[in-house]
């Protein structure tokens, strides 16, 4: 039974991650690796905090509300980088021909590409986002019941699928362009957008981050459902199905890209 599980896709994934992490931890100073990223994570929301401290809340939008949405987006992005960073690095394997070796192995091309890269430094965004979510929920005196916890976990799972799906889209594009296309507005830029109250954003930007890249579906609406900000409660429960559909679409795009792959040589 143990051997059968180790050969499953999930077992192989964690096996790959364990090997890569063990290699990085061979260096005596590995604990210092996440430090620069952690400093950035801590200082990044200071601009919003300083603005709100100087001018006060924007209507009903307090620092705790804004930073909860930001924290949920940051935590989702950190988890997606931690678990699916391989697709973010994938375009390089197209350019140098390394994907040819992936195709020769008797394992899923998706699984192998997912595990191309793993970095301990990504733990800084995960820990920073988690602490921020916990602090902002406490600041709003939110009692975490089981339904609220399920909404939060569903939102985080949806956020991870959305960001990994975006990495996959970038990988699929590289099948045809050989080099990656920067999509920072939807990765690092997305959780910067989360620092602005959604109702005060331009309509085009708000629609983009709701219907094209569903940031508000896995950050704003679930936060509203958990904290009771006045949005329909059922909207916060849509994160998992909506983001799951987005992820499923990117998997179809991945298969399309693999079928149309043309080797660049090595």
mmCIF file of C-alpha atoms in Angstrom:
data_model
loop_
_atom_site.group_PDB
_atom_site.id
_atom_site.type_symbol
_atom_site.label_atom_id
_atom_site.label_comp_id
_atom_site.label_asym_id
_atom_site.label_seq_id
_atom_site.Cartn_x
_atom_site.Cartn_y
_atom_site.Cartn_z
ATOM 1 C CA UNK A 1 0.000 0.000 0.000
ATOM 2 C CA UNK A 2 2.826 2.375 0.876
ATOM 3 C CA UNK A 3 4.593 1.685 -2.404
ATOM 4 C CA UNK A 4 1.356 2.188 -4.344
ATOM 5 C CA UNK A 5 0.804 5.592 -2.706
ATOM 6 C CA UNK A 6 4.405 6.657 -3.373
ATOM 7 C CA UNK A 7 3.821 6.016 -7.070
ATOM 8 C CA UNK A 8 0.646 8.100 -7.171
ATOM 9 C CA UNK A 9 0.870 11.628 -8.618
ATOM 10 C CA UNK A 10 0.439 13.152 -5.150
ATOM 11 C CA UNK A 11 3.100 10.885 -3.666
ATOM 12 C CA UNK A 12 5.518 11.670 -6.491
ATOM 13 C CA UNK A 13 4.886 15.395 -6.135
ATOM 14 C CA UNK A 14 5.749 15.436 -2.442
ATOM 15 C CA UNK A 15 8.668 13.109 -3.107
ATOM 16 C CA UNK A 16 10.121 15.585 -5.607
ATOM 17 C CA UNK A 17 9.553 18.475 -3.200
ATOM 18 C CA UNK A 18 11.217 16.609 -0.339
ATOM 19 C CA UNK A 19 14.326 15.925 -2.418
ATOM 20 C CA UNK A 20 14.616 19.555 -3.579
ATOM 21 C CA UNK A 21 14.075 20.917 -0.060
ATOM 22 C CA UNK A 22 16.637 18.515 1.403
ATOM 23 C CA UNK A 23 19.169 19.754 -1.149
ATOM 24 C CA UNK A 24 18.567 23.414 -0.240
ATOM 25 C CA UNK A 25 18.813 22.676 3.485
ATOM 26 C CA UNK A 26 22.325 21.291 3.065
ATOM 27 C CA UNK A 27 23.637 24.862 3.284
ATOM 28 C CA UNK A 28 24.222 26.012 6.861
ATOM 29 C CA UNK A 29 22.668 29.409 6.217
ATOM 30 C CA UNK A 30 19.421 28.113 4.684
ATOM 31 C CA UNK A 31 17.381 29.726 7.465
ATOM 32 C CA UNK A 32 18.524 33.140 6.216
ATOM 33 C CA UNK A 33 17.279 32.534 2.659
ATOM 34 C CA UNK A 34 13.682 33.711 3.288
ATOM 35 C CA UNK A 35 14.840 36.788 5.238
ATOM 36 C CA UNK A 36 15.048 39.349 2.357
ATOM 37 C CA UNK A 37 11.620 38.310 1.045
ATOM 38 C CA UNK A 38 10.184 38.422 4.570
ATOM 39 C CA UNK A 39 11.421 41.992 5.037
ATOM 40 C CA UNK A 40 9.724 42.963 1.764
ATOM 41 C CA UNK A 41 6.485 41.253 2.814
ATOM 42 C CA UNK A 42 6.480 43.114 6.135
ATOM 43 C CA UNK A 43 7.204 46.532 4.635
ATOM 44 C CA UNK A 44 5.040 46.238 1.507
ATOM 45 C CA UNK A 45 1.672 47.160 3.112
ATOM 46 C CA UNK A 46 3.172 50.122 4.977
ATOM 47 C CA UNK A 47 2.080 52.569 2.261
ATOM 48 C CA UNK A 48 -1.580 51.677 2.799
ATOM 49 C CA UNK A 49 -1.172 51.804 6.577
ATOM 50 C CA UNK A 50 0.531 55.193 6.482
ATOM 51 C CA UNK A 51 -2.119 56.627 4.155
ATOM 52 C CA UNK A 52 -4.979 55.423 6.335
ATOM 53 C CA UNK A 53 -3.221 56.620 9.464
ATOM 54 C CA UNK A 54 -2.797 60.079 7.935
ATOM 55 C CA UNK A 55 -6.239 60.512 6.346
ATOM 56 C CA UNK A 56 -8.353 58.003 8.277
ATOM 57 C CA UNK A 57 -10.690 55.316 6.950
ATOM 58 C CA UNK A 58 -12.186 55.638 3.457
ATOM 59 C CA UNK A 59 -15.882 55.387 4.308
ATOM 60 C CA UNK A 60 -16.357 51.984 5.918
ATOM 61 C CA UNK A 61 -12.978 50.819 4.589
ATOM 62 C CA UNK A 62 -10.633 50.584 7.549
ATOM 63 C CA UNK A 63 -7.056 49.338 7.494
ATOM 64 C CA UNK A 64 -8.214 45.960 8.838
ATOM 65 C CA UNK A 65 -10.648 45.487 5.932
ATOM 66 C CA UNK A 66 -8.194 46.435 3.224
ATOM 67 C CA UNK A 67 -5.321 44.442 4.676
ATOM 68 C CA UNK A 68 -7.509 41.349 5.084
ATOM 69 C CA UNK A 69 -8.159 41.305 1.322
ATOM 70 C CA UNK A 70 -4.485 42.003 0.699
ATOM 71 C CA UNK A 71 -3.465 39.246 3.120
ATOM 72 C CA UNK A 72 -5.740 36.677 1.476
ATOM 73 C CA UNK A 73 -4.349 37.519 -1.965
ATOM 74 C CA UNK A 74 -0.771 37.449 -0.640
ATOM 75 C CA UNK A 75 -1.276 34.106 1.116
ATOM 76 C CA UNK A 76 -2.839 32.572 -2.011
ATOM 77 C CA UNK A 77 0.012 33.853 -4.178
ATOM 78 C CA UNK A 78 2.623 32.611 -1.699
ATOM 79 C CA UNK A 79 1.094 29.128 -1.601
ATOM 80 C CA UNK A 80 0.880 29.008 -5.395
ATOM 81 C CA UNK A 81 4.562 29.968 -5.703
ATOM 82 C CA UNK A 82 5.491 27.400 -3.075
ATOM 83 C CA UNK A 83 3.502 24.562 -4.640
ATOM 84 C CA UNK A 84 3.538 25.454 -8.344
ATOM 85 C CA UNK A 85 6.682 27.510 -8.888
ATOM 86 C CA UNK A 86 7.821 25.020 -11.527
ATOM 87 C CA UNK A 87 5.435 26.495 -14.094
ATOM 88 C CA UNK A 88 6.757 29.974 -13.380
ATOM 89 C CA UNK A 89 10.216 28.712 -14.358
ATOM 90 C CA UNK A 90 8.954 26.485 -17.182
ATOM 91 C CA UNK A 91 9.644 28.821 -20.163
ATOM 92 C CA UNK A 92 13.385 28.380 -19.576
ATOM 93 C CA UNK A 93 13.075 24.627 -20.201
ATOM 94 C CA UNK A 94 11.446 25.392 -23.559
ATOM 95 C CA UNK A 95 14.240 27.734 -24.594
ATOM 96 C CA UNK A 96 17.086 25.353 -23.710
ATOM 97 C CA UNK A 97 15.350 22.198 -24.959
ATOM 98 C CA UNK A 98 15.036 20.576 -21.514
ATOM 99 C CA UNK A 99 11.348 19.846 -22.132
ATOM 100 C CA UNK A 100 12.436 17.138 -24.573
ATOM 101 C CA UNK A 101 13.649 15.073 -21.609
ATOM 102 C CA UNK A 102 10.319 15.624 -19.846
ATOM 103 C CA UNK A 103 8.484 14.112 -22.814
ATOM 104 C CA UNK A 104 10.704 11.000 -22.735
ATOM 105 C CA UNK A 105 9.924 10.145 -19.117
ATOM 106 C CA UNK A 106 6.965 7.847 -18.336
ATOM 107 C CA UNK A 107 5.330 10.425 -16.084
ATOM 108 C CA UNK A 108 2.836 13.228 -16.518
ATOM 109 C CA UNK A 109 4.313 16.282 -18.223
ATOM 110 C CA UNK A 110 2.136 18.405 -15.950
ATOM 111 C CA UNK A 111 3.533 16.813 -12.771
ATOM 112 C CA UNK A 112 7.136 17.031 -13.960
ATOM 113 C CA UNK A 113 6.757 20.687 -14.960
ATOM 114 C CA UNK A 114 5.030 21.499 -11.669
ATOM 115 C CA UNK A 115 8.105 20.294 -9.765
ATOM 116 C CA UNK A 116 10.763 21.996 -11.863
ATOM 117 C CA UNK A 117 11.504 24.448 -9.079
ATOM 118 C CA UNK A 118 10.968 24.820 -5.348
ATOM 119 C CA UNK A 119 12.362 27.599 -3.168
ATOM 120 C CA UNK A 120 12.344 27.909 0.615
ATOM 121 C CA UNK A 121 12.283 31.696 0.198
ATOM 122 C CA UNK A 122 8.623 31.451 -0.872
ATOM 123 C CA UNK A 123 7.736 30.573 2.724
ATOM 124 C CA UNK A 124 8.050 34.276 3.586
ATOM 125 C CA UNK A 125 4.933 35.233 1.591
ATOM 126 C CA UNK A 126 3.027 32.297 3.054
ATOM 127 C CA UNK A 127 3.917 33.143 6.655
ATOM 128 C CA UNK A 128 3.429 36.889 6.109
ATOM 129 C CA UNK A 129 0.040 36.433 4.464
ATOM 130 C CA UNK A 130 -1.129 33.987 7.142
ATOM 131 C CA UNK A 131 -0.142 36.311 9.996
ATOM 132 C CA UNK A 132 -1.818 39.258 8.267
ATOM 133 C CA UNK A 133 -5.079 37.326 7.779
ATOM 134 C CA UNK A 134 -5.114 36.238 11.416
ATOM 135 C CA UNK A 135 -4.381 39.744 12.739
ATOM 136 C CA UNK A 136 -6.955 41.500 10.556
ATOM 137 C CA UNK A 137 -9.676 38.988 11.438
ATOM 138 C CA UNK A 138 -8.884 39.492 15.118
ATOM 139 C CA UNK A 139 -8.958 43.292 14.663
ATOM 140 C CA UNK A 140 -12.522 42.988 13.331
ATOM 141 C CA UNK A 141 -13.547 40.677 16.202
ATOM 142 C CA UNK A 142 -14.487 37.905 13.785
ATOM 143 C CA UNK A 143 -15.298 34.621 15.518
ATOM 144 C CA UNK A 144 -14.065 31.836 13.264
ATOM 145 C CA UNK A 145 -16.925 29.323 13.087
ATOM 146 C CA UNK A 146 -16.820 26.177 10.950
ATOM 147 C CA UNK A 147 -18.808 27.724 8.031
ATOM 148 C CA UNK A 148 -16.501 30.765 8.014
ATOM 149 C CA UNK A 149 -13.429 28.536 8.147
ATOM 150 C CA UNK A 150 -14.720 26.531 5.178
ATOM 151 C CA UNK A 151 -15.299 29.753 3.216
ATOM 152 C CA UNK A 152 -11.749 30.889 4.031
ATOM 153 C CA UNK A 153 -10.175 27.551 3.063
ATOM 154 C CA UNK A 154 -12.227 27.437 -0.142
ATOM 155 C CA UNK A 155 -11.107 30.967 -1.003
ATOM 156 C CA UNK A 156 -7.438 30.108 -0.425
ATOM 157 C CA UNK A 157 -7.721 26.921 -2.480
ATOM 158 C CA UNK A 158 -9.393 28.917 -5.254
ATOM 159 C CA UNK A 159 -6.683 31.558 -5.083
ATOM 160 C CA UNK A 160 -3.930 28.950 -5.387
ATOM 161 C CA UNK A 161 -5.636 27.365 -8.400
ATOM 162 C CA UNK A 162 -6.038 30.770 -10.009
ATOM 163 C CA UNK A 163 -2.397 31.765 -9.622
ATOM 164 C CA UNK A 164 -1.088 28.351 -10.694
ATOM 165 C CA UNK A 165 -3.466 28.565 -13.657
ATOM 166 C CA UNK A 166 -1.881 31.882 -14.569
ATOM 167 C CA UNK A 167 1.576 30.273 -14.414
ATOM 168 C CA UNK A 168 0.262 27.560 -16.734
ATOM 169 C CA UNK A 169 -1.054 30.145 -19.212
ATOM 170 C CA UNK A 170 2.380 31.766 -19.304
ATOM 171 C CA UNK A 171 3.914 28.335 -19.914
ATOM 172 C CA UNK A 172 1.498 27.589 -22.752
ATOM 173 C CA UNK A 173 2.342 30.917 -24.401
ATOM 174 C CA UNK A 174 6.034 29.996 -24.259
ATOM 175 C CA UNK A 175 5.315 26.888 -26.361
ATOM 176 C CA UNK A 176 4.708 29.278 -29.265
ATOM 177 C CA UNK A 177 6.879 32.298 -28.394
ATOM 178 C CA UNK A 178 9.867 30.350 -26.922
ATOM 179 C CA UNK A 179 10.398 33.164 -24.404
ATOM 180 C CA UNK A 180 8.039 34.043 -21.516
ATOM 181 C CA UNK A 181 5.655 37.000 -21.517
ATOM 182 C CA UNK A 182 5.528 39.116 -18.370
ATOM 183 C CA UNK A 183 2.140 38.912 -16.660
ATOM 184 C CA UNK A 184 3.147 40.744 -13.487
ATOM 185 C CA UNK A 185 -0.071 42.770 -13.352
ATOM 186 C CA UNK A 186 -1.897 39.513 -12.577
ATOM 187 C CA UNK A 187 0.752 38.068 -10.198
ATOM 188 C CA UNK A 188 2.671 40.507 -8.006
ATOM 189 C CA UNK A 189 0.511 43.344 -9.273
ATOM 190 C CA UNK A 190 -2.729 41.616 -8.308
ATOM 191 C CA UNK A 191 -2.216 41.694 -4.580
ATOM 192 C CA UNK A 192 -1.135 45.323 -4.909
ATOM 193 C CA UNK A 193 -4.570 45.991 -6.425
ATOM 194 C CA UNK A 194 -6.043 44.239 -3.383
ATOM 195 C CA UNK A 195 -4.812 47.121 -1.208
ATOM 196 C CA UNK A 196 -7.410 49.432 -2.792
ATOM 197 C CA UNK A 197 -11.118 49.300 -1.778
ATOM 198 C CA UNK A 198 -12.819 47.501 -4.715
ATOM 199 C CA UNK A 199 -15.794 49.874 -4.938
ATOM 200 C CA UNK A 200 -13.442 52.831 -5.481
ATOM 201 C CA UNK A 201 -11.490 51.211 -8.325
ATOM 202 C CA UNK A 202 -12.232 52.190 -11.960
ATOM 203 C CA UNK A 203 -14.998 50.030 -13.391
ATOM 204 C CA UNK A 204 -12.747 48.484 -16.043
ATOM 205 C CA UNK A 205 -10.154 47.462 -13.483
ATOM 206 C CA UNK A 206 -12.794 46.092 -11.135
ATOM 207 C CA UNK A 207 -14.336 43.989 -13.906
ATOM 208 C CA UNK A 208 -10.904 42.732 -15.004
ATOM 209 C CA UNK A 209 -10.129 41.437 -11.522
ATOM 210 C CA UNK A 210 -13.569 39.897 -11.150
ATOM 211 C CA UNK A 211 -14.406 38.273 -14.505
ATOM 212 C CA UNK A 212 -11.049 37.847 -16.305
ATOM 213 C CA UNK A 213 -8.663 37.253 -13.410
ATOM 214 C CA UNK A 214 -10.975 36.444 -10.473
ATOM 215 C CA UNK A 215 -8.976 38.114 -7.676
ATOM 216 C CA UNK A 216 -12.045 39.553 -5.969
ATOM 217 C CA UNK A 217 -13.814 36.185 -6.224
ATOM 218 C CA UNK A 218 -11.215 34.540 -3.960
ATOM 219 C CA UNK A 219 -10.308 37.581 -1.831
ATOM 220 C CA UNK A 220 -12.944 40.325 -1.539
ATOM 221 C CA UNK A 221 -16.211 38.357 -1.649
ATOM 222 C CA UNK A 222 -15.078 35.581 0.739
ATOM 223 C CA UNK A 223 -13.753 38.248 3.134
ATOM 224 C CA UNK A 224 -17.127 39.999 2.943
ATOM 225 C CA UNK A 225 -18.949 36.739 3.703
ATOM 226 C CA UNK A 226 -16.679 35.952 6.646
ATOM 227 C CA UNK A 227 -16.814 39.448 8.161
ATOM 228 C CA UNK A 228 -20.337 40.480 7.133
ATOM 229 C CA UNK A 229 -19.591 43.535 4.989
ATOM 230 C CA UNK A 230 -22.961 43.560 3.238
ATOM 231 C CA UNK A 231 -22.277 41.635 0.020
ATOM 232 C CA UNK A 232 -24.531 38.609 -0.676
ATOM 233 C CA UNK A 233 -23.220 35.741 1.460
ATOM 234 C CA UNK A 234 -23.401 33.219 -1.389
ATOM 235 C CA UNK A 235 -20.882 35.251 -3.392
ATOM 236 C CA UNK A 236 -18.150 34.246 -0.953
ATOM 237 C CA UNK A 237 -18.890 30.578 -1.619
ATOM 238 C CA UNK A 238 -18.212 30.870 -5.356
ATOM 239 C CA UNK A 239 -14.423 31.065 -5.038
ATOM 240 C CA UNK A 240 -13.816 27.327 -5.316
ATOM 241 C CA UNK A 241 -16.151 26.562 -8.282
ATOM 242 C CA UNK A 242 -15.238 29.720 -10.228
ATOM 243 C CA UNK A 243 -11.490 29.391 -9.686
ATOM 244 C CA UNK A 244 -11.717 25.642 -10.223
ATOM 245 C CA UNK A 245 -13.298 26.260 -13.624
ATOM 246 C CA UNK A 246 -10.518 28.744 -14.430
ATOM 247 C CA UNK A 247 -7.902 26.147 -13.451
ATOM 248 C CA UNK A 248 -9.609 23.409 -15.506
ATOM 249 C CA UNK A 249 -9.527 25.692 -18.540
ATOM 250 C CA UNK A 250 -5.782 26.257 -18.112
ATOM 251 C CA UNK A 251 -5.241 22.473 -17.967
ATOM 252 C CA UNK A 252 -6.953 22.174 -21.337
ATOM 253 C CA UNK A 253 -4.680 24.919 -22.644
ATOM 254 C CA UNK A 254 -1.680 23.007 -21.267
ATOM 255 C CA UNK A 255 -2.653 19.879 -23.201
ATOM 256 C CA UNK A 256 -3.104 21.976 -26.308
ATOM 257 C CA UNK A 257 0.382 23.462 -25.870
ATOM 258 C CA UNK A 258 2.028 20.071 -25.303
ATOM 259 C CA UNK A 259 0.410 18.669 -28.456
ATOM 260 C CA UNK A 260 1.767 21.598 -30.496
ATOM 261 C CA UNK A 261 5.258 21.618 -28.966
ATOM 262 C CA UNK A 262 8.168 21.817 -31.403
ATOM 263 C CA UNK A 263 11.618 21.097 -30.018
ATOM 264 C CA UNK A 264 14.185 23.898 -30.026
ATOM 265 C CA UNK A 265 17.052 21.452 -29.607
ATOM 266 C CA UNK A 266 19.479 21.366 -26.676
#
